[in-house]
Coordinates of C-alpha atoms and ligand atoms in Angstrom, one line a residue:
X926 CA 135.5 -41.6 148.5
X927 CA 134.3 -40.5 145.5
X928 CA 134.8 -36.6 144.5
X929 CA 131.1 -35.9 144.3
X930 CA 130.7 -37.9 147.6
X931 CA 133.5 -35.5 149.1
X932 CA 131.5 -32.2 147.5
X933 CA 128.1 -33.2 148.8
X934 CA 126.5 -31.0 151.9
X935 CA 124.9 -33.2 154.4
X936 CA 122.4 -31.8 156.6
X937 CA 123.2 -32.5 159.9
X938 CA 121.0 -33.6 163.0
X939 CA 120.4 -30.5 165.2
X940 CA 118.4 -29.6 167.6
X941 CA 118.3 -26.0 167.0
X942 CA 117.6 -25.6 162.9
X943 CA 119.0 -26.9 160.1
X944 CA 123.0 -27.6 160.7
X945 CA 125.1 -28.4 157.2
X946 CA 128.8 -30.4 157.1
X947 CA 130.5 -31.7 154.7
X948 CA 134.2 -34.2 154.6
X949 CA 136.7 -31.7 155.6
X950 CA 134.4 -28.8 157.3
X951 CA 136.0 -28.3 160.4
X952 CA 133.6 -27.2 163.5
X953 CA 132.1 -30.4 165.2
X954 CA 134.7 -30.9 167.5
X955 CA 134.4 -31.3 171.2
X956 CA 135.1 -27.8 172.2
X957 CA 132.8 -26.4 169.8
X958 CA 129.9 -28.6 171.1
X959 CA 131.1 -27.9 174.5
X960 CA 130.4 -24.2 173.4
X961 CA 127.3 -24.4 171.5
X962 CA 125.8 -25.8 175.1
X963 CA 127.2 -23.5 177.1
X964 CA 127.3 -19.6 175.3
X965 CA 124.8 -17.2 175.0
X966 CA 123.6 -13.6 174.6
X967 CA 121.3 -11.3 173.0
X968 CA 122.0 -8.5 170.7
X969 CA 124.7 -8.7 168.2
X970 CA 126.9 -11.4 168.4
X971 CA 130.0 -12.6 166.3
X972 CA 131.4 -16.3 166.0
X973 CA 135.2 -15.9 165.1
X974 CA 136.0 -19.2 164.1
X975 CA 132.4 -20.6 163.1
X976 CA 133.3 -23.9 161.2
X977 CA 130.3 -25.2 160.0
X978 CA 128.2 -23.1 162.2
X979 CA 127.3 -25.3 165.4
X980 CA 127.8 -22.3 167.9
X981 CA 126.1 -19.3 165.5
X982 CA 123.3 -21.8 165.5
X983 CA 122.8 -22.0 169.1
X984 CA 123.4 -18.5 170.0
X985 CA 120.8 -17.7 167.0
X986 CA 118.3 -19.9 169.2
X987 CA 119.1 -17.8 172.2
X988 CA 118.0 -14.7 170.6
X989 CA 121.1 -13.1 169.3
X990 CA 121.9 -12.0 165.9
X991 CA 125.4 -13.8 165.0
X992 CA 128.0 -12.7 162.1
X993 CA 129.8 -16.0 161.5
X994 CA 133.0 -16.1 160.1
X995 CA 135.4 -18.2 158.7
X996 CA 138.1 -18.8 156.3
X997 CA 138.8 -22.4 155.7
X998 CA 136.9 -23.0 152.4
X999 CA 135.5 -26.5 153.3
X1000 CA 133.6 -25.2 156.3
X1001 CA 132.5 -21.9 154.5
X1002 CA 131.2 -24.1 151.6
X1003 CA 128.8 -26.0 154.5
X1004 CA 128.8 -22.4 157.2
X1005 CA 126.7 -20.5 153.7
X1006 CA 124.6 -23.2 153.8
X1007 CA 123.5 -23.3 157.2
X1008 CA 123.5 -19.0 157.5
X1009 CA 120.9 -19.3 154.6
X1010 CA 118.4 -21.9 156.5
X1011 CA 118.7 -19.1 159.8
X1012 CA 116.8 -16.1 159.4
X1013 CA 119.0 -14.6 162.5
X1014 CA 122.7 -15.5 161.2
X1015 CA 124.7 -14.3 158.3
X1016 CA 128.0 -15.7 157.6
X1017 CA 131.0 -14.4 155.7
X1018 CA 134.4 -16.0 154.2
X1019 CA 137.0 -13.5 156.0
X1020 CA 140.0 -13.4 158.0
X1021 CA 140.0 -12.0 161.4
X1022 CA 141.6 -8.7 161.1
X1023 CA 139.7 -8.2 157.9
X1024 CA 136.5 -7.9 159.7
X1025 CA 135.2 -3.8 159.9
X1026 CA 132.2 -4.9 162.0
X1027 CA 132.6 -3.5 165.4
X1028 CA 130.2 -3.0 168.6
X1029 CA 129.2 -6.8 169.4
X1030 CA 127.9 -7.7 172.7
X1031 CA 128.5 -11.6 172.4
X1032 CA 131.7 -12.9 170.6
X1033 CA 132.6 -16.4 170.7
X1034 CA 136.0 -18.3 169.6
X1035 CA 137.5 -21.7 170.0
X1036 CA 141.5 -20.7 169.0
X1037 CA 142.8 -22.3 165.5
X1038 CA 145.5 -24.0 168.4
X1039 CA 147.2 -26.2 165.3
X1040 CA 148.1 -23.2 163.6
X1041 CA 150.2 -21.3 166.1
X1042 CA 150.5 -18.6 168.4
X1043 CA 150.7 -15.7 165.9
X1044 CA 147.2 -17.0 164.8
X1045 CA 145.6 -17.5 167.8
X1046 CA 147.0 -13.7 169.1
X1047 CA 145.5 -12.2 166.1
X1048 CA 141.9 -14.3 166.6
X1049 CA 142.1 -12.7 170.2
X1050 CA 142.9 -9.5 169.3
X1051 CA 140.3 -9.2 166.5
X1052 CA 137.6 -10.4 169.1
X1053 CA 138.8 -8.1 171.7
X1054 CA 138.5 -5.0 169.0
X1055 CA 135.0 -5.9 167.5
X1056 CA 133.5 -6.4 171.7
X1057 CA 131.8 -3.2 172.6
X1058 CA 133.1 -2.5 176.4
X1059 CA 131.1 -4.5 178.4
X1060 CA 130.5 -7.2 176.1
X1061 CA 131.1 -11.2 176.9
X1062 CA 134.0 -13.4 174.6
X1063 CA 133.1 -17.0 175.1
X1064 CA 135.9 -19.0 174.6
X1065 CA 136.6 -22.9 174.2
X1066 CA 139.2 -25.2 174.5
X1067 CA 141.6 -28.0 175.2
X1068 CA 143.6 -28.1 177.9
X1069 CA 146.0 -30.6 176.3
X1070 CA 146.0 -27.8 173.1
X1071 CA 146.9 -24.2 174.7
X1072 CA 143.6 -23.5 176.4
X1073 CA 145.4 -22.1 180.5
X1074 CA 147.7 -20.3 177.9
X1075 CA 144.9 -18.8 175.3
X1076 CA 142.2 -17.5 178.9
X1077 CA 145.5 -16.3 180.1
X1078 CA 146.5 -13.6 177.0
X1079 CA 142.2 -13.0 177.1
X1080 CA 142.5 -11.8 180.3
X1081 CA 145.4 -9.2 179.6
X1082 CA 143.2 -8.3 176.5
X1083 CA 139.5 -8.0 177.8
X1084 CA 139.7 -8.1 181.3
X1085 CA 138.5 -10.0 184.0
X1086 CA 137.3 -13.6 183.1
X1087 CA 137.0 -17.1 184.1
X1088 CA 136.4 -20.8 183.2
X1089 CA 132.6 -21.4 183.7
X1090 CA 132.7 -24.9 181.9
X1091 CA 134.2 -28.1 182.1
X1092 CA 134.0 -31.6 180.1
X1093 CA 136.9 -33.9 180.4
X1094 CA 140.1 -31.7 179.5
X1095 CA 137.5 -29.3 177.4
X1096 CA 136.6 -25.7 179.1
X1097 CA 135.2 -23.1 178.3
X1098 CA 136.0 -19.4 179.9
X1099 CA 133.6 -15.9 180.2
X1100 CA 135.4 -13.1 180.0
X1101 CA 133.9 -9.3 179.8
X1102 CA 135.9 -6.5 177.8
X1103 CA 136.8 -4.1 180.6
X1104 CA 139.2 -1.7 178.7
X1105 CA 139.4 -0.4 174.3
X1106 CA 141.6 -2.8 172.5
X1107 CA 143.7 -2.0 169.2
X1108 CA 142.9 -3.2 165.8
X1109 CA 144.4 -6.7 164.7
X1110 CA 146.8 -6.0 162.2
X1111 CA 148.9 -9.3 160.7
X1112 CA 151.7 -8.1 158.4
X1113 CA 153.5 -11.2 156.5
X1114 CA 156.6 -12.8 157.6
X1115 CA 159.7 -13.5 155.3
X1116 CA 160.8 -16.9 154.9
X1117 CA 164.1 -17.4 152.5
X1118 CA 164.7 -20.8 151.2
X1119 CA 167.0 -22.8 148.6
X1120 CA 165.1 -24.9 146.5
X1121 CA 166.0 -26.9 143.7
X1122 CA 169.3 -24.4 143.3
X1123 CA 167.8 -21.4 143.7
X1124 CA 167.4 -18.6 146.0
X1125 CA 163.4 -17.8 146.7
X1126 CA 161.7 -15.7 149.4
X1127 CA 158.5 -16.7 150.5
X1128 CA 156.0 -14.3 152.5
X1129 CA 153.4 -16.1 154.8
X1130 CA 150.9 -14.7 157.2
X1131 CA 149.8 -15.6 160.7
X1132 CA 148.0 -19.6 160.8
X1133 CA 149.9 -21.0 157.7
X1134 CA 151.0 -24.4 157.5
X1135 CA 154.6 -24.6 158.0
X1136 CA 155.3 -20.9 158.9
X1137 CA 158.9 -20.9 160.0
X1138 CA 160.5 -22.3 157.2
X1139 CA 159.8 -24.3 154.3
X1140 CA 158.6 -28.0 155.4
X1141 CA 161.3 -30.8 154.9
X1142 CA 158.9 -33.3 152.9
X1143 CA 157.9 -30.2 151.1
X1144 CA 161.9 -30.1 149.8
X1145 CA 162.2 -34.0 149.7
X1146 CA 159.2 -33.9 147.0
X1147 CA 160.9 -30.9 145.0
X1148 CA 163.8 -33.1 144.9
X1149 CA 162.0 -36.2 143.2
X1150 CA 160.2 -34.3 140.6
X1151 CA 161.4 -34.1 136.8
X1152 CA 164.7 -31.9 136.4
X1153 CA 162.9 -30.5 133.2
X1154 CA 159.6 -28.7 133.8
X1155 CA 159.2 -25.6 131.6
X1156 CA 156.2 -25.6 129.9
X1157 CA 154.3 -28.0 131.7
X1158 CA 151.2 -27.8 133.5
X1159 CA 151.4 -28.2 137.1
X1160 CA 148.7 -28.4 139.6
X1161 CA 149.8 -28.0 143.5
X1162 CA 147.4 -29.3 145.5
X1163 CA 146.9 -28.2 149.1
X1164 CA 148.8 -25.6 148.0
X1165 CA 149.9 -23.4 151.2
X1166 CA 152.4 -19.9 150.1
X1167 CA 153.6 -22.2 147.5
X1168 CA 156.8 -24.0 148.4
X1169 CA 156.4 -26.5 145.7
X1170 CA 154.9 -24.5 143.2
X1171 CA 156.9 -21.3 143.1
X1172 CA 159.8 -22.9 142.2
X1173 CA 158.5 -24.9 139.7
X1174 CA 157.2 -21.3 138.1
X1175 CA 160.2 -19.8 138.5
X1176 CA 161.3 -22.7 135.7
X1177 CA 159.0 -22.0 133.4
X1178 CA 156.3 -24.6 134.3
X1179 CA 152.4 -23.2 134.2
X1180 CA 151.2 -23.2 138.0
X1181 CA 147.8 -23.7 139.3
X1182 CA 147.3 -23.3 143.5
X1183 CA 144.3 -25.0 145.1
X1184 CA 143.9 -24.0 148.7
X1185 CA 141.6 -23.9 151.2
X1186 CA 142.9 -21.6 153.9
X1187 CA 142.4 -18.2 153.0
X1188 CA 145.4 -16.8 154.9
X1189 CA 147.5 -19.6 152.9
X1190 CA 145.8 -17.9 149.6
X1191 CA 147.3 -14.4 150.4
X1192 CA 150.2 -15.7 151.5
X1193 CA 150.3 -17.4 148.2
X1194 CA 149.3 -14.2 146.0
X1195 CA 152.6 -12.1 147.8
X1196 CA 154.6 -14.7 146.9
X1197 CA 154.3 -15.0 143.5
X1198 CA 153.8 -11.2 143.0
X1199 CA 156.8 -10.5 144.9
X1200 CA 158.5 -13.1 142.8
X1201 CA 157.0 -11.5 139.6
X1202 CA 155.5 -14.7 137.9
X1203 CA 152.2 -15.6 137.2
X1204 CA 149.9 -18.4 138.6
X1205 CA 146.4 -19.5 139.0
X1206 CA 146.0 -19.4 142.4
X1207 CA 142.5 -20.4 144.2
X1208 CA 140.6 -20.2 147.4
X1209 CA 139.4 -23.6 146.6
X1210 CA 137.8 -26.8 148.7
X1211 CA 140.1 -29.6 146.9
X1212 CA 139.4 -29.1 143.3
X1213 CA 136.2 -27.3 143.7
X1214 CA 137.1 -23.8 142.1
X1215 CA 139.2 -25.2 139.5
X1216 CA 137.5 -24.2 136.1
X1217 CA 135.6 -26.8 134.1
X1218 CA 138.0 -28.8 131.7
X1219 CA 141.3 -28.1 133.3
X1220 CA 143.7 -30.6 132.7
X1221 CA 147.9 -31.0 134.1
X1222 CA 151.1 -32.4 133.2
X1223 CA 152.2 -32.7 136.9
X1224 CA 150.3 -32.4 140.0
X1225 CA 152.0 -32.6 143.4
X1226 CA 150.8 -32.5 147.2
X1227 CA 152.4 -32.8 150.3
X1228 CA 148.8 -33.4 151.6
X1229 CA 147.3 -32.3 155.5
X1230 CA 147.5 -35.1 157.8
X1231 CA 146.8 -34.9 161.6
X1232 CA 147.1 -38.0 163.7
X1233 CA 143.7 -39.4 164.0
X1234 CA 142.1 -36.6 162.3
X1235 CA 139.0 -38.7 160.0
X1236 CA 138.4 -35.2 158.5
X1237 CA 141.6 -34.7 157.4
X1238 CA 142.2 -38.3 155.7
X1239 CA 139.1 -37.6 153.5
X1240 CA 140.4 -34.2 152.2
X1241 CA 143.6 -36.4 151.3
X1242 CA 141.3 -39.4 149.5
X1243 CA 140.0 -36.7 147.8
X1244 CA 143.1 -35.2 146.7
X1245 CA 144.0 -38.6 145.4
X1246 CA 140.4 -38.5 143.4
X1247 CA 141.0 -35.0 141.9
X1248 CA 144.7 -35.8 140.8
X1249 CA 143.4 -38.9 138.9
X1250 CA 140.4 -36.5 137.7
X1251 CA 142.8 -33.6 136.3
X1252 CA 145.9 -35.4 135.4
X1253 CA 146.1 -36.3 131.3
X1254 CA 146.7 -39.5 130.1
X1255 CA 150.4 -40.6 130.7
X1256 CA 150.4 -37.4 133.4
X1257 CA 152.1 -38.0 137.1
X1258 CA 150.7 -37.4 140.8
X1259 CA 153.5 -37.5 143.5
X1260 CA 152.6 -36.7 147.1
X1261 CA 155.0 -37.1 149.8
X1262 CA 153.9 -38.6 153.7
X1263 CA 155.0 -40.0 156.6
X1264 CA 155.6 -42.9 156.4
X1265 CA 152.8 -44.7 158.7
X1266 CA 150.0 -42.6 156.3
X1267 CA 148.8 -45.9 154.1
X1268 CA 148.1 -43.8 150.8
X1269 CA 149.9 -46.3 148.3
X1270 CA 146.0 -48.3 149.0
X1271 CA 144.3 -45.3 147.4
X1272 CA 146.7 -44.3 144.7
X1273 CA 146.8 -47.5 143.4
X1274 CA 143.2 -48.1 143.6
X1275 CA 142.1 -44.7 141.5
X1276 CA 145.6 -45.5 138.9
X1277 CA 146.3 -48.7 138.7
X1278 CA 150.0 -48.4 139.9
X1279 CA 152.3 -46.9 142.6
X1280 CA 155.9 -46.4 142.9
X1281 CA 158.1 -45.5 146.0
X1282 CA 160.3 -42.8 145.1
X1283 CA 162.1 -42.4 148.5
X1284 CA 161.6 -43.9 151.8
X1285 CA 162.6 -42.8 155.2
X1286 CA 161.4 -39.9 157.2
X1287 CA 159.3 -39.6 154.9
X1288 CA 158.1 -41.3 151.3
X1289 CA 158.0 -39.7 147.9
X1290 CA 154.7 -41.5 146.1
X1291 CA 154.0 -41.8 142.6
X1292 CA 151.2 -42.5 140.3
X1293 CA 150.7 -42.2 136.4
X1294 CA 147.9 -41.8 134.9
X1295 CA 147.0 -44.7 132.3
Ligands
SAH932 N1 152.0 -27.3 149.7 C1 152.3 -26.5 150.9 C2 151.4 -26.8 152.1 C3 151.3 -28.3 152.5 S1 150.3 -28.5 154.0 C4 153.8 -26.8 151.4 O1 154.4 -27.8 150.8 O2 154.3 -26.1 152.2 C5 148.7 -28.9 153.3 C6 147.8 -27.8 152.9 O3 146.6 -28.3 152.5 C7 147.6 -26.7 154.0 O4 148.0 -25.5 153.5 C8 146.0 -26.8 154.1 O5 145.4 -25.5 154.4 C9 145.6 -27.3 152.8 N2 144.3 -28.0 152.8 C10 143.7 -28.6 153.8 N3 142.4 -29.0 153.5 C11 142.2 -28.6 152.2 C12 141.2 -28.7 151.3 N4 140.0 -29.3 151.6 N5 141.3 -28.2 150.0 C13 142.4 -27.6 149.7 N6 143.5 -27.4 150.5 C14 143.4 -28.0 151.8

């Protein structure tokens, strides 16, 4: 896939108004449709986890007024879009216990399940504080991800509630807010790792990849990089709180972070201020907010993979794409996968040549730039 390809908003078929997606927007899944049949409400309403907007569209058909949020940059990129064709929805880039909003009637969530409890207690919480009393959460899910687990900390937070949906192991629960509920607050977490010989603290917040320590590919790539890398430019892509990239900085190398979770983004910012260097360090949809002209030394990637996930195998074509784009001549990509992830097809299709650094558990690729 090419990068503009990868960029390009497609307007989706939907019967309710105009629906936008694009590779690596999250929010067409089966409990998300599941949802958009099922939920609805008048009065304000609030979508906590809005992807590309599928559910916000159909409660904006049923008469509410829906704040849709979301912090995952593909799906905001293609979420602005399709707020802007719906006179009745606005959306916003925010993380849940950001939001100020309060006194909705309707909120709706399908739980972030792949990025941990912590995450999904704080996407609870947050709905649970903006409901007025009285007000309905509409919530979606897989029983085979967390779902009997997620209706069962809604009930202790709202109230009384209950499944009133079914398709295949997909459900979807009503529960009314019976009782106040505190304000989400999600302080960050201390992770302390030695990386390429030398002490570093990293401090991540609820829903980022690889919370509990730093990720063992993430050190098996550190490993194979260049012993010498002050004063070169380094671009991390996929860039999480920056296991590969803070130590880099820490030797002198010039860091950019490309990022798409916003929670990964702030987690990244503490990081490197608590660690006093400096890095460029962007909410960013692959290379999309990287500045016009910018060219690296290095870039490196321990790219998002999740078994059968399409979406996610674009985002990592596209990684490919942009390495090759913003590397300079004679430059080097390395990624590192598991082994049964076939990316040696696409690195050497964009440069021309691939070398296996490491195998094993996992595999250390590299490409140069011609
Ligand atoms: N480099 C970090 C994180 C690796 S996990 C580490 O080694 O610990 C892969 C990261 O890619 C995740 O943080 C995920 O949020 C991010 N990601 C997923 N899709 C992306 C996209 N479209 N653009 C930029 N980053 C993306």
């Amino acid at each position: 896939m090419e990068l503009a390809e990868y960029h390009a908003l497609q307007k989706l078929p939907a019967p309710r108004g105009a629906l936008y997606g694009k590779p690596g927007a999250a929010g067409l899944e089966e409990a998300y449709r599941l949802l958009a049949d099922i939920a609805e409400g008048d009065g304000p309403a609030l979508d906590l986890s809005a992807g590309v907007g599928l559910v916000s569209l159909a409660l904006a058909s049923r008469g509410a007024e829906v704040l849709a949020l979301e912090e995952r940059r593909a799906s905001c990129r293609a979420l602005a879009s399709t707020a802007a064709a719906c006179a009745k929805m606005r959306a916003r880039c925010l993380l849940p216990w950001e939001l100020e909003e309060r006194g909705f009637a309707t909120a709706a969530l399908v739980p972030g399940a792949e990025r941990g409890n912590l995450w999904v207690r704080q996407q609870l919480q947050a709905a649970a504080h903006a409901l007025e009393e009285g007000g309905v959460l509409w919530l979606a899910g897989s029983r085979k991800a967390g779902f009997d687990r997620y209706l069962g900390w809604a009930r202790e937070l709202l109230g009384e509630g209950g499944v009133v949906a079914r398709r295949r192991e997909f459900r979807v629960a009503a529960l009314t807010k019976l009782r106040p509920a505190a304000r989400p607050e999600a302080g960050f977490a201390t992770i302390e790792a030695r990386l390429r010989g030398r002490r570093l603290r990293f401090f991540v917040l609820p829903g980022v990849f690889s919370a509990d320590g730093v990720d063992p590919a993430s050190r098996l790539l550190l490993e194979r990089l260049p012993e010498e890398v002050a004063g070169l430019e380094v671009l991390d892509l996929g860039a999480g709180y920056g296991a590969l990239s803070l130590p880099l900085a820490l030797e002198g190398a010039r860091v950019t972070l490309l990022e798409q979770s916003l929670a990964a983004v702030a987690s990244a910012r503490e990081s490197f201020a608590r660690a006093g260097v400096a890095a460029g360090i962007h909410h960013s949809d692959v290379d999309e907010a990287l500045p016009e002209g910018s060219f690296f030394d290095i870039v490196v990637s321990n790219p998002p993979f999740h078994v059968g996930g399409r979406v996610v195998l674009h985002v990592t074509e596209a990684f490919v794409a942009a390495a090759h784009a913003h590397l300079r001549p004679g430059g080097r990509f390395y990624l590192v996968a598991n082994p049964f992830l076939k990316y040696e097809r696409w690195m050497q299709d964009r440069f021309g040549n691939v070398r296996e650094l490491h195998s094993g558990r996992y595999k250390v690729l590299m490409s140069t730039k011609p």
